[in-house]
Short mmCIF file of C-alpha atoms and ligand atoms in Angstrom, two decimals:
data_model
loop_
_atom_site.label_atom_id
_atom_site.label_comp_id
_atom_site.label_asym_id
_atom_site.label_seq_id
_atom_site.Cartn_x
_atom_site.Cartn_y
_atom_site.Cartn_z
CA MET A 1 24.83 228.30 1.34
CA GLN A 2 26.78 230.02 4.07
CA LYS A 3 30.57 229.88 3.92
CA PRO A 4 32.34 228.39 6.98
CA VAL A 5 33.43 231.11 9.36
CA VAL A 6 37.22 231.36 9.65
CA PRO A 7 38.40 233.33 12.70
CA GLU A 8 39.98 236.60 11.62
CA ASN A 9 43.24 235.99 13.57
CA LYS A 10 43.66 232.65 11.76
CA LEU A 11 43.40 234.48 8.42
CA VAL A 12 45.93 237.10 9.51
CA LEU A 13 48.35 234.35 10.62
CA GLU A 14 47.88 232.51 7.35
CA GLN A 15 48.53 235.72 5.36
CA GLN A 16 51.72 236.28 7.39
CA ASN A 17 52.92 232.73 6.77
CA PHE A 18 52.27 233.12 3.07
CA LEU A 19 54.07 236.47 3.03
CA HIS A 20 57.19 234.89 4.56
CA GLU A 21 57.03 231.88 2.27
CA ILE A 22 56.56 233.98 -0.88
CA GLU A 23 59.20 236.51 0.13
CA LYS A 24 61.75 233.75 0.78
CA GLY A 25 61.11 232.31 -2.68
CA LEU A 26 61.27 235.67 -4.45
CA LEU A 27 64.49 236.71 -2.73
CA ALA A 28 66.28 233.39 -3.34
CA GLU A 29 69.12 233.46 -5.86
CA SER A 30 67.04 231.32 -8.23
CA ALA A 31 63.57 232.71 -7.61
CA THR A 32 60.70 230.32 -6.92
CA ILE A 33 56.98 230.60 -6.20
CA SER A 34 55.14 227.60 -4.71
CA PRO A 35 52.71 226.03 -7.20
CA LYS A 36 49.95 226.16 -4.61
CA PHE A 37 49.63 229.87 -5.45
CA LEU A 38 48.58 228.91 -8.99
CA TYR A 39 45.14 228.07 -7.62
CA ASP A 40 43.49 231.39 -6.79
CA PRO A 41 39.87 231.57 -8.07
CA LEU A 42 40.97 232.53 -11.63
CA GLY A 43 43.82 229.99 -11.59
CA SER A 44 41.41 227.24 -10.53
CA HIS A 45 39.18 228.06 -13.49
CA LEU A 46 42.19 228.16 -15.82
CA PHE A 47 43.25 224.74 -14.56
CA THR A 48 39.76 223.41 -15.31
CA ALA A 49 40.20 224.82 -18.83
CA ILE A 50 43.56 223.01 -19.14
CA THR A 51 41.87 219.71 -18.33
CA LEU A 52 39.59 220.24 -21.34
CA LEU A 53 42.47 220.74 -23.79
CA PRO A 54 43.06 217.88 -26.23
CA GLU A 55 46.84 218.10 -25.56
CA TYR A 56 46.39 217.63 -21.81
CA TYR A 57 46.05 213.84 -21.80
CA PRO A 58 46.15 213.14 -17.99
CA THR A 59 42.55 214.12 -17.17
CA VAL A 60 40.82 212.25 -19.98
CA THR A 61 43.09 209.22 -19.65
CA GLU A 62 42.47 208.93 -15.92
CA LYS A 63 38.73 209.39 -16.48
CA ASN A 64 38.70 206.56 -19.02
CA ILE A 65 40.66 204.24 -16.71
CA LEU A 66 38.24 204.94 -13.84
CA SER A 67 35.27 204.29 -16.06
CA GLN A 68 36.65 201.20 -17.80
CA TYR A 69 37.71 199.49 -14.56
CA LYS A 70 35.05 200.78 -12.19
CA SER A 71 33.80 197.38 -11.03
CA GLU A 72 37.34 196.06 -10.45
CA ILE A 73 38.19 199.26 -8.58
CA ALA A 74 35.02 198.99 -6.45
CA ASP A 75 35.94 195.39 -5.57
CA ALA A 76 39.49 196.35 -4.61
CA VAL A 77 38.41 199.35 -2.51
CA GLY A 78 35.48 197.66 -0.73
CA HIS A 79 33.33 199.53 1.79
CA VAL A 80 33.74 203.33 1.73
CA GLU A 81 32.44 205.09 4.80
CA THR A 82 34.07 208.40 3.92
CA LEU A 83 35.58 209.43 0.62
CA ILE A 84 38.21 212.11 1.26
CA ASP A 85 39.06 214.08 -1.86
CA LEU A 86 42.47 215.76 -1.74
CA GLY A 87 42.66 218.81 -4.03
CA ALA A 88 38.97 218.48 -4.86
CA GLY A 89 38.71 221.57 -7.10
CA ASN A 90 35.39 221.36 -8.94
CA CYS A 91 34.68 217.94 -7.30
CA GLN A 92 33.77 216.40 -10.67
CA LYS A 93 36.26 213.54 -10.46
CA ALA A 94 35.00 212.44 -7.06
CA GLU A 95 31.42 212.71 -8.32
CA SER A 96 32.23 210.17 -11.03
CA LEU A 97 33.11 207.66 -8.25
CA PHE A 98 29.89 208.09 -6.27
CA ASP A 99 27.86 205.55 -8.26
CA PHE A 100 30.33 202.69 -7.83
CA LEU A 101 32.19 203.45 -4.58
CA LYS A 102 28.93 204.49 -2.87
CA PRO A 103 30.39 206.55 -0.01
CA SER A 104 28.17 207.56 2.93
CA ASN A 105 30.19 210.73 3.48
CA TYR A 106 32.22 212.95 1.19
CA VAL A 107 34.91 215.33 2.41
CA ALA A 108 36.32 217.75 -0.15
CA ILE A 109 39.66 219.32 0.74
CA ASP A 110 41.36 222.06 -1.23
CA PHE A 111 43.57 225.07 -0.85
CA SER A 112 41.08 227.48 -2.41
CA GLU A 113 38.02 227.13 -0.16
CA GLU A 114 35.98 229.76 -1.97
CA TYR A 115 36.00 227.76 -5.20
CA LEU A 116 35.39 224.53 -3.28
CA GLU A 117 32.19 225.69 -1.58
CA ASP A 118 30.74 226.78 -4.93
CA SER A 119 31.43 223.30 -6.34
CA LEU A 120 30.00 221.51 -3.32
CA GLU A 121 26.79 223.49 -3.37
CA ASN A 122 25.71 221.85 -6.64
CA LEU A 123 26.68 218.36 -5.47
CA ARG A 124 24.66 218.56 -2.26
CA SER A 125 21.39 218.94 -4.12
CA LYS A 126 22.25 216.12 -6.55
CA TYR A 127 23.26 213.60 -3.82
CA PRO A 128 21.16 214.38 -0.74
CA HIS A 129 21.93 210.90 0.74
CA ILE A 130 25.69 211.64 0.92
CA SER A 131 26.70 213.94 3.73
CA MET A 132 29.23 216.46 2.47
CA GLN A 133 31.79 218.70 4.07
CA SER A 134 34.36 221.10 2.64
CA ILE A 135 37.69 221.83 4.30
CA GLY A 136 40.08 224.60 3.22
CA MET A 137 43.50 223.15 4.02
CA ASP A 138 47.04 223.50 2.79
CA PHE A 139 47.74 219.78 3.12
CA SER A 140 51.17 220.33 1.57
CA GLN A 141 52.09 221.62 5.06
CA LYS A 142 50.29 219.02 7.18
CA LEU A 143 47.34 216.71 6.63
CA ILE A 144 45.10 216.76 9.69
CA MET A 145 41.63 215.25 9.60
CA PRO A 146 39.07 216.70 12.04
CA ASP A 147 37.93 214.32 14.84
CA THR A 148 34.39 214.49 13.47
CA ILE A 149 35.44 212.22 10.57
CA ARG A 150 35.23 208.57 11.72
CA ASN A 151 38.55 206.83 11.24
CA HIS A 152 36.91 203.63 10.03
CA GLY A 153 36.43 203.17 6.28
CA ARG A 154 38.33 206.27 5.17
CA VAL A 155 39.31 206.18 1.51
CA PHE A 156 41.50 209.02 0.30
CA PHE A 157 41.18 209.99 -3.35
CA TYR A 158 44.15 211.82 -4.83
CA PRO A 159 43.63 211.97 -8.59
CA GLY A 160 45.20 213.84 -11.49
CA SER A 161 48.81 213.02 -10.58
CA SER A 162 48.81 216.01 -8.24
CA ILE A 163 51.31 214.03 -6.15
CA GLY A 164 53.74 214.82 -9.00
CA ASN A 165 53.72 218.51 -8.10
CA PHE A 166 55.63 217.74 -4.90
CA LEU A 167 59.34 217.07 -4.62
CA THR A 168 59.96 213.38 -4.00
CA SER A 169 60.75 213.97 -0.31
CA GLU A 170 57.55 216.02 0.12
CA ALA A 171 55.51 213.39 -1.74
CA GLN A 172 56.94 210.80 0.62
CA THR A 173 55.89 212.84 3.66
CA LEU A 174 52.38 213.40 2.31
CA LEU A 175 51.86 209.74 1.38
CA THR A 176 53.06 208.70 4.84
CA GLN A 177 50.54 211.08 6.42
CA ILE A 178 47.77 209.74 4.19
CA LYS A 179 48.63 206.18 5.21
CA GLU A 180 48.52 207.19 8.89
CA GLN A 181 45.17 208.95 8.45
CA ALA A 182 43.63 206.19 6.32
CA GLY A 183 43.75 203.60 9.12
CA ASP A 184 41.93 200.49 7.89
CA GLY A 185 41.03 202.27 4.62
CA GLY A 186 43.30 203.17 1.73
CA LEU A 187 44.29 205.52 -1.04
CA LEU A 188 43.02 205.67 -4.62
CA ILE A 189 45.62 207.69 -6.49
CA GLY A 190 46.20 208.75 -10.12
CA VAL A 191 49.78 209.04 -11.35
CA ASP A 192 51.22 210.23 -14.62
CA LEU A 193 53.79 207.91 -16.22
CA MET A 194 57.04 208.74 -18.08
CA LYS A 195 56.57 209.21 -21.82
CA ASP A 196 58.01 210.91 -24.92
CA ASP A 197 59.07 214.54 -24.68
CA ASP A 198 56.83 215.72 -27.51
CA VAL A 199 53.69 214.47 -25.74
CA LEU A 200 54.78 216.18 -22.50
CA LYS A 201 55.77 219.42 -24.26
CA ALA A 202 52.40 219.71 -25.99
CA ALA A 203 50.54 219.00 -22.74
CA TYR A 204 52.37 221.75 -20.83
CA ASP A 205 52.72 224.32 -23.63
CA ASP A 206 49.41 224.07 -25.46
CA GLY A 207 48.67 225.90 -28.68
CA LEU A 208 45.84 227.95 -27.21
CA LYS A 209 48.21 229.23 -24.47
CA VAL A 210 45.86 228.29 -21.65
CA THR A 211 48.76 226.80 -19.66
CA ALA A 212 50.73 230.00 -20.30
CA ALA A 213 47.84 232.04 -18.84
CA PHE A 214 47.58 229.61 -15.88
CA ASN A 215 51.29 229.97 -15.16
CA LEU A 216 51.40 233.78 -15.62
CA ASN A 217 48.34 234.19 -13.40
CA ILE A 218 50.46 233.11 -10.43
CA LEU A 219 52.00 236.62 -10.54
CA ARG A 220 48.55 238.21 -10.15
CA SER A 221 47.80 235.75 -7.37
CA ILE A 222 51.02 236.82 -5.61
CA ASN A 223 50.18 240.52 -6.17
CA SER A 224 46.90 240.06 -4.35
CA ILE A 225 48.51 238.19 -1.42
CA ILE A 226 51.58 240.34 -0.74
CA GLY A 227 50.68 243.57 -2.58
CA SER A 228 53.54 243.23 -5.08
CA ASP A 229 53.50 244.95 -8.48
CA PHE A 230 54.31 242.12 -10.90
CA ASN A 231 53.29 242.98 -14.45
CA VAL A 232 52.37 239.76 -16.29
CA SER A 233 53.24 241.24 -19.68
CA GLN A 234 56.92 241.41 -18.62
CA PHE A 235 57.15 237.58 -18.38
CA ARG A 236 56.63 234.56 -20.60
CA HIS A 237 55.70 230.93 -19.89
CA LYS A 238 58.59 228.48 -20.32
CA VAL A 239 58.58 224.67 -20.12
CA THR A 240 61.61 222.42 -19.65
CA ILE A 241 61.82 218.65 -19.41
CA ASN A 242 64.29 217.59 -16.76
CA HIS A 243 65.29 214.03 -17.60
CA SER A 244 67.55 213.49 -14.63
CA GLN A 245 64.66 214.27 -12.25
CA ASN A 246 61.92 212.71 -14.43
CA ARG A 247 59.82 215.85 -14.43
CA VAL A 248 58.35 218.69 -16.45
CA GLU A 249 59.38 222.08 -15.05
CA LEU A 250 57.42 225.31 -15.46
CA TYR A 251 59.07 228.71 -15.30
CA LEU A 252 58.27 232.37 -15.92
CA GLU A 253 61.02 234.13 -17.84
CA ALA A 254 61.60 237.90 -17.56
CA LEU A 255 61.30 239.50 -21.01
CA GLU A 256 63.31 242.58 -19.94
CA ASP A 257 65.30 243.92 -16.97
CA LEU A 258 62.70 244.77 -14.36
CA SER A 259 62.08 245.37 -10.70
CA VAL A 260 59.25 244.12 -8.50
CA SER A 261 58.38 245.75 -5.16
CA TRP A 262 56.22 244.81 -2.18
CA SER A 263 55.88 246.06 1.41
CA GLY A 264 59.36 247.55 1.85
CA ASN A 265 61.11 244.89 -0.25
CA HIS A 266 62.07 244.50 -3.89
CA ARG A 267 63.72 242.12 -6.35
CA PHE A 268 65.48 242.87 -9.64
CA PHE A 269 65.11 240.42 -12.51
CA LYS A 270 67.50 240.53 -15.44
CA LYS A 271 66.17 239.83 -18.93
CA GLY A 272 66.07 236.02 -19.29
CA GLU A 273 66.02 235.37 -15.53
CA LEU A 274 63.59 232.67 -14.43
CA ILE A 275 61.06 232.15 -11.67
CA HIS A 276 60.47 228.43 -11.07
CA THR A 277 56.73 227.90 -10.53
CA GLU A 278 56.04 224.19 -10.82
CA ASN A 279 57.45 220.66 -11.12
CA SER A 280 55.33 217.87 -12.52
CA HIS A 281 57.01 214.54 -11.80
CA LYS A 282 56.37 211.56 -14.03
CA TYR A 283 56.69 208.04 -12.64
CA THR A 284 57.42 204.49 -13.61
CA ILE A 285 55.29 201.77 -12.02
CA ASN A 286 58.35 200.76 -10.00
CA SER A 287 59.12 204.28 -8.77
CA ILE A 288 55.56 204.97 -7.58
CA GLN A 289 55.27 201.53 -5.98
CA GLN A 290 58.48 202.20 -4.10
CA LEU A 291 57.15 205.57 -2.85
CA LEU A 292 53.92 203.94 -1.68
CA GLU A 293 55.77 201.09 0.00
CA ASP A 294 58.12 203.51 1.76
CA ALA A 295 55.04 205.40 3.00
CA GLY A 296 53.80 202.23 4.70
CA PHE A 297 51.31 200.91 2.15
CA GLN A 298 51.52 197.13 1.97
CA SER A 299 49.65 196.30 -1.20
CA THR A 300 48.85 197.98 -4.49
CA LYS A 301 46.45 197.24 -7.33
CA ILE A 302 47.16 199.01 -10.63
CA TRP A 303 45.05 199.91 -13.68
CA LYS A 304 46.55 201.58 -16.79
CA ASP A 305 45.43 202.82 -20.21
CA SER A 306 46.52 201.02 -23.40
CA LYS A 307 49.32 203.55 -24.15
CA ASP A 308 50.73 203.32 -20.61
CA TYR A 309 50.35 207.08 -20.23
CA PHE A 310 48.70 207.03 -16.81
CA ALA A 311 48.00 204.71 -13.88
CA VAL A 312 45.29 204.54 -11.24
CA ILE A 313 46.42 202.72 -8.11
CA TYR A 314 44.61 201.53 -5.01
CA ALA A 315 47.04 201.23 -2.13
CA ASN A 316 46.29 199.99 1.37
C1 LIG B 1 47.58 219.65 -10.93
N1 LIG B 1 48.72 219.10 -11.60
C2 LIG B 1 48.73 217.64 -11.54
C3 LIG B 1 48.92 219.59 -12.97
C4 LIG B 1 50.12 218.87 -13.63
O1 LIG B 1 49.94 218.32 -14.70
O2 LIG B 1 51.20 218.84 -13.04
C5 LIG B 1 49.13 221.09 -12.97
C6 LIG B 1 49.42 221.64 -14.34
N2 LIG B 1 50.35 222.51 -14.60
C7 LIG B 1 50.35 222.80 -15.88
N3 LIG B 1 49.38 222.09 -16.47
C8 LIG B 1 48.78 221.36 -15.51
#
């Protein structure tokens, strides 16, 4: 399968935007790297590995909710002309909806297009009656659907509580854009709910250290984008639970005094200094309903697991 052709000047512009964004984060007093850079090809595979860990409850819990309530969900969602999968990754979650939502078209959107096309190639042969399209898009910046996608019967699918990786204001902006783009359709979204610290700690700092590798890999991802010389062995994975913000926070902590350089720039890190790499917000039913309502959604239907760990919501 041929990869979509991206004009070279668009790639150069994208690289330049990323360079500015990364540089700004690295040079800030409290250094940050956007979590979107976690998902280079290796990072995407490491994330898939995380979803298979027994400690990482969100994936399996969401899967069970979708399977247990599939007929209720199908009734609530109704006709699906186009299923639009935000952050599709290996496309497996969307595939599990095909038999009960029965979309005519499937649009997979993700940041890492290379990984996406590989995933879609398998799906096309399994579901020849569904027309499929992949789009490489950083929808954290702006969600724009191509004109070729009919605006009738659009159902957005945003599983895995990925909405939780945005700051509340950013989540609000994205949900508002989804509502605008959904038209007469809606949004099927998975959200992680607030729970005890020990469950969260285990999920984000697993015994096999897969999440540590996923987090540390962001430094390699950054090296390949801006030509920096981060050495992953000089950092460790650190997880904090921020109760005032209702979120799990991921950091990389410098294990020694060190310096990192890239294209004429550099940054010193003192031993113990942190780079903030990710937030994972956890919601209450009220807080997520409020976000959806503020984004313009008028009604919500909610399904949860028996432990109240996770919720799947259809909003329209
Ligand atoms: C993709 N996202 C919802 C995951 C989460 O749980 O916030 C990313 C992740 N980071 C560490 N483990 C999983």
